[in-house]
N, C-alpha and C. Protein backbone atom coordinates (compact mmCIF):
# COMPACT_ATOMS: atom_id res chain seq x y z
N MET A 1 0.83 -1.18 0.00
CA MET A 1 -0.01 0.02 0.00
C MET A 1 0.81 1.21 -0.04
N SER A 2 0.40 2.16 -0.67
CA SER A 2 1.16 3.34 -0.68
C SER A 2 0.69 4.16 0.51
N LEU A 3 1.58 5.15 0.92
CA LEU A 3 1.20 5.90 2.12
C LEU A 3 0.68 7.28 1.69
N LYS A 4 0.01 8.00 2.60
CA LYS A 4 -0.67 9.21 2.30
C LYS A 4 -0.33 10.21 3.46
N ILE A 5 -0.19 11.47 3.13
CA ILE A 5 0.15 12.39 4.13
C ILE A 5 -1.15 13.20 4.42
N LEU A 6 -1.77 13.35 5.49
CA LEU A 6 -2.98 13.93 5.82
C LEU A 6 -2.81 15.53 5.95
N ASP A 7 -3.97 16.15 5.92
CA ASP A 7 -3.95 17.65 5.84
C ASP A 7 -3.46 18.19 7.12
N THR A 8 -3.18 17.38 8.26
CA THR A 8 -2.66 17.85 9.40
C THR A 8 -1.06 18.17 9.34
N CYS A 9 -0.56 17.87 8.11
CA CYS A 9 0.94 18.14 7.92
C CYS A 9 1.17 19.47 8.24
N VAL A 10 2.36 19.84 8.93
CA VAL A 10 2.80 21.06 9.20
C VAL A 10 3.83 21.54 8.41
N ASN A 11 4.14 20.92 7.29
CA ASN A 11 5.18 21.22 6.29
C ASN A 11 6.59 21.49 7.08
N CYS A 12 6.69 20.47 7.79
CA CYS A 12 8.17 20.76 8.67
C CYS A 12 9.30 20.16 7.62
N ASP A 13 9.12 19.59 6.56
CA ASP A 13 10.21 19.23 5.55
C ASP A 13 11.13 18.11 6.18
N VAL A 14 10.63 17.31 7.07
CA VAL A 14 11.60 16.14 7.44
C VAL A 14 11.33 14.84 6.67
N CYS A 15 10.21 14.74 6.23
CA CYS A 15 9.77 13.51 5.46
C CYS A 15 10.43 13.49 4.10
N GLU A 16 10.51 14.63 3.22
CA GLU A 16 10.77 14.52 1.88
C GLU A 16 12.33 14.04 1.80
N PRO A 17 13.46 14.61 2.53
CA PRO A 17 14.63 14.19 2.25
C PRO A 17 14.92 12.68 2.72
N VAL A 18 14.10 12.04 3.45
CA VAL A 18 14.34 10.67 3.84
C VAL A 18 13.72 9.66 2.88
N CYS A 19 12.97 10.06 2.01
CA CYS A 19 12.32 9.29 1.13
C CYS A 19 13.27 8.50 0.04
N PRO A 20 13.59 7.48 0.18
CA PRO A 20 14.46 6.88 -0.89
C PRO A 20 14.16 6.79 -2.26
N ASN A 21 12.92 6.84 -2.48
CA ASN A 21 12.19 6.76 -3.91
C ASN A 21 11.80 8.14 -4.45
N LYS A 22 12.01 9.18 -3.67
CA LYS A 22 11.79 10.52 -4.03
C LYS A 22 10.09 10.67 -4.37
N ALA A 23 9.32 9.92 -3.49
CA ALA A 23 8.00 9.89 -3.80
C ALA A 23 7.26 11.13 -3.03
N ILE A 24 8.04 11.77 -2.16
CA ILE A 24 7.53 12.92 -1.48
C ILE A 24 7.78 14.27 -1.91
N SER A 25 6.77 15.17 -2.33
CA SER A 25 7.03 16.45 -2.80
C SER A 25 5.93 17.45 -2.02
N LEU A 26 6.44 18.69 -2.18
CA LEU A 26 5.57 19.59 -1.57
C LEU A 26 4.36 20.07 -2.53
N GLY A 27 3.13 19.82 -2.00
CA GLY A 27 1.92 19.96 -2.78
C GLY A 27 1.53 21.50 -2.64
N GLU A 28 0.12 21.71 -3.08
CA GLU A 28 -0.27 23.06 -2.86
C GLU A 28 -0.40 23.57 -1.51
N GLU A 29 -0.76 22.71 -0.64
CA GLU A 29 -0.97 23.08 0.84
C GLU A 29 -0.09 22.45 1.74
N TYR A 30 0.29 21.26 1.40
CA TYR A 30 1.18 20.48 2.24
C TYR A 30 1.82 19.29 1.39
N TYR A 31 2.81 18.49 2.13
CA TYR A 31 3.50 17.54 1.40
C TYR A 31 2.54 16.39 0.86
N VAL A 32 2.85 15.81 -0.21
CA VAL A 32 2.10 14.61 -0.93
C VAL A 32 3.04 13.52 -1.25
N ILE A 33 2.32 12.39 -1.14
CA ILE A 33 3.09 11.17 -1.60
C ILE A 33 2.61 10.65 -3.03
N ASP A 34 3.51 10.54 -3.96
CA ASP A 34 3.12 9.89 -5.20
C ASP A 34 2.95 8.52 -5.08
N PRO A 35 1.78 7.75 -5.26
CA PRO A 35 1.61 6.46 -5.01
C PRO A 35 2.40 5.58 -5.97
N SER A 36 2.60 6.14 -7.19
CA SER A 36 3.48 5.31 -8.14
C SER A 36 4.88 5.17 -7.85
N LEU A 37 5.34 5.99 -6.83
CA LEU A 37 6.80 5.87 -6.41
C LEU A 37 6.96 5.21 -4.91
N CYS A 38 5.77 5.28 -4.21
CA CYS A 38 5.98 4.75 -2.87
C CYS A 38 5.91 3.41 -2.75
N THR A 39 6.95 2.91 -2.06
CA THR A 39 6.97 1.31 -1.72
C THR A 39 6.95 1.14 -0.31
N GLU A 40 6.51 2.12 0.56
CA GLU A 40 6.71 1.99 2.00
C GLU A 40 8.08 1.76 2.43
N CYS A 41 9.09 1.97 1.64
CA CYS A 41 10.57 1.84 1.82
C CYS A 41 10.88 0.31 1.73
N ILE A 42 10.01 -0.45 1.28
CA ILE A 42 10.46 -1.86 0.98
C ILE A 42 11.55 -1.77 0.07
N GLY A 43 12.52 -2.70 0.29
CA GLY A 43 13.78 -2.71 -0.46
C GLY A 43 14.90 -1.78 0.12
N HIS A 44 14.52 -0.87 0.76
CA HIS A 44 15.43 0.10 1.28
C HIS A 44 15.67 -0.08 2.93
N TYR A 45 14.43 -0.14 3.60
CA TYR A 45 14.38 0.00 5.00
C TYR A 45 13.39 -1.04 5.57
N ASP A 46 13.42 -1.29 6.77
CA ASP A 46 12.51 -2.25 7.35
C ASP A 46 11.09 -1.46 7.75
N GLN A 47 11.32 -0.05 7.89
CA GLN A 47 10.07 0.68 8.26
C GLN A 47 10.05 1.89 7.27
N PRO A 48 8.77 2.45 6.96
CA PRO A 48 8.63 3.63 6.16
C PRO A 48 9.34 4.85 6.87
N GLN A 49 10.42 5.29 6.20
CA GLN A 49 11.24 6.30 6.95
C GLN A 49 10.60 7.69 7.12
N CYS A 50 9.45 7.99 6.21
CA CYS A 50 8.64 9.12 6.63
C CYS A 50 7.83 9.06 7.72
N VAL A 51 7.19 7.88 8.03
CA VAL A 51 6.59 7.61 9.15
C VAL A 51 7.40 7.68 10.39
N GLU A 52 8.60 7.22 10.36
CA GLU A 52 9.54 7.36 11.44
C GLU A 52 9.86 8.64 12.02
N VAL A 53 9.95 9.56 10.95
CA VAL A 53 10.57 10.91 11.22
C VAL A 53 9.34 11.95 11.46
N CYS A 54 8.02 11.64 11.20
CA CYS A 54 7.10 12.69 11.12
C CYS A 54 6.70 12.92 12.50
N PRO A 55 6.87 14.15 12.93
CA PRO A 55 6.65 14.63 14.31
C PRO A 55 5.22 14.77 14.63
N VAL A 56 4.23 14.87 13.68
CA VAL A 56 2.72 14.94 13.96
C VAL A 56 2.11 13.77 13.46
N GLU A 57 2.76 12.66 13.17
CA GLU A 57 1.97 11.34 12.83
C GLU A 57 0.90 11.57 11.83
N CYS A 58 1.13 12.31 10.86
CA CYS A 58 0.17 12.60 9.88
C CYS A 58 0.35 11.57 8.52
N ILE A 59 1.01 10.66 8.51
CA ILE A 59 1.35 9.74 7.40
C ILE A 59 0.80 8.36 7.75
N LEU A 60 -0.17 8.09 6.93
CA LEU A 60 -0.92 6.74 7.16
C LEU A 60 -0.99 5.91 5.76
N ILE A 61 -1.36 4.64 5.89
CA ILE A 61 -1.57 3.86 4.62
C ILE A 61 -2.87 4.53 3.90
N ASP A 62 -2.46 4.72 2.73
CA ASP A 62 -3.62 5.21 1.81
C ASP A 62 -4.58 4.02 1.32
N PRO A 63 -5.79 4.01 1.80
CA PRO A 63 -6.81 3.02 1.37
C PRO A 63 -7.18 2.97 -0.02
N GLU A 64 -7.00 4.02 -0.69
CA GLU A 64 -7.24 4.24 -2.17
C GLU A 64 -6.14 3.53 -3.02
N HIS A 65 -5.01 3.16 -2.46
CA HIS A 65 -3.89 2.52 -3.24
C HIS A 65 -3.42 1.36 -2.43
N THR A 66 -4.22 0.42 -2.34
CA THR A 66 -3.74 -0.91 -1.77
C THR A 66 -2.94 -1.76 -2.49
N GLU A 67 -1.77 -2.18 -1.97
CA GLU A 67 -0.84 -3.11 -2.66
C GLU A 67 -0.47 -4.22 -1.74
N THR A 68 -0.12 -5.34 -2.04
CA THR A 68 0.48 -6.33 -1.30
C THR A 68 1.88 -6.06 -1.07
N HIS A 69 2.51 -6.88 -0.04
CA HIS A 69 3.97 -6.65 0.08
C HIS A 69 4.66 -7.10 -1.19
N GLU A 70 4.16 -8.15 -1.93
CA GLU A 70 4.87 -8.58 -3.14
C GLU A 70 4.64 -7.64 -4.19
N GLN A 71 3.54 -6.94 -4.34
CA GLN A 71 3.46 -5.79 -5.24
C GLN A 71 4.35 -4.63 -4.97
N LEU A 72 4.59 -4.27 -3.79
CA LEU A 72 5.60 -3.25 -3.40
C LEU A 72 7.02 -3.80 -3.81
N GLU A 73 7.30 -4.88 -3.48
CA GLU A 73 8.57 -5.54 -3.87
C GLU A 73 8.74 -5.36 -5.46
N GLN A 74 7.83 -5.63 -6.17
CA GLN A 74 7.82 -5.57 -7.64
C GLN A 74 8.07 -3.99 -8.09
N LYS A 75 7.38 -3.22 -7.33
CA LYS A 75 7.41 -1.83 -7.73
C LYS A 75 8.88 -1.30 -7.45
N TYR A 76 9.45 -1.81 -6.32
CA TYR A 76 10.80 -1.45 -5.94
C TYR A 76 11.77 -1.92 -6.99
N GLN A 77 11.67 -3.17 -7.39
CA GLN A 77 12.51 -3.57 -8.45
C GLN A 77 12.52 -2.91 -9.81
N HIS A 78 11.19 -2.49 -10.11
CA HIS A 78 11.03 -1.87 -11.28
C HIS A 78 11.62 -0.39 -11.20
N LEU A 79 11.30 0.37 -10.05
CA LEU A 79 12.05 1.55 -9.87
C LEU A 79 13.50 1.59 -9.84
N MET A 80 14.11 0.59 -9.29
CA MET A 80 15.58 0.36 -9.12
C MET A 80 16.17 0.14 -10.74
N ALA A 81 15.43 -0.74 -11.44
CA ALA A 81 15.96 -0.98 -12.81
C ALA A 81 15.70 0.30 -13.67
N LYS A 82 14.66 0.97 -13.46
CA LYS A 82 14.56 2.26 -14.25
C LYS A 82 15.73 3.33 -13.87
N ASP A 83 16.09 3.28 -12.54
CA ASP A 83 17.15 4.21 -12.19
C ASP A 83 18.48 3.76 -12.77
N ASN A 84 18.79 2.43 -12.89
CA ASN A 84 20.00 1.96 -13.40
C ASN A 84 20.04 1.93 -14.82
N ALA A 85 19.02 2.23 -15.63
CA ALA A 85 18.96 2.23 -17.12
C ALA A 85 19.73 3.31 -17.70
């Protein structure tokens, strides 16, 4: 599953630099996560790094983008192959 940043985000800018897939960017009002790039850090870390560093705990699983662990691993493999091409 992709993660989602809620509108309670305070734009503290700690999540964006820790995302290994560059899935987090500043939206119109607060940070957003691109579901096509989010692997919940599978392939990089044991835990989603944005969730680990968020001081207001506003990053949750996005119910609109459900993916299995295997699908997230496949997405990670695809993203890494794309980066190495």
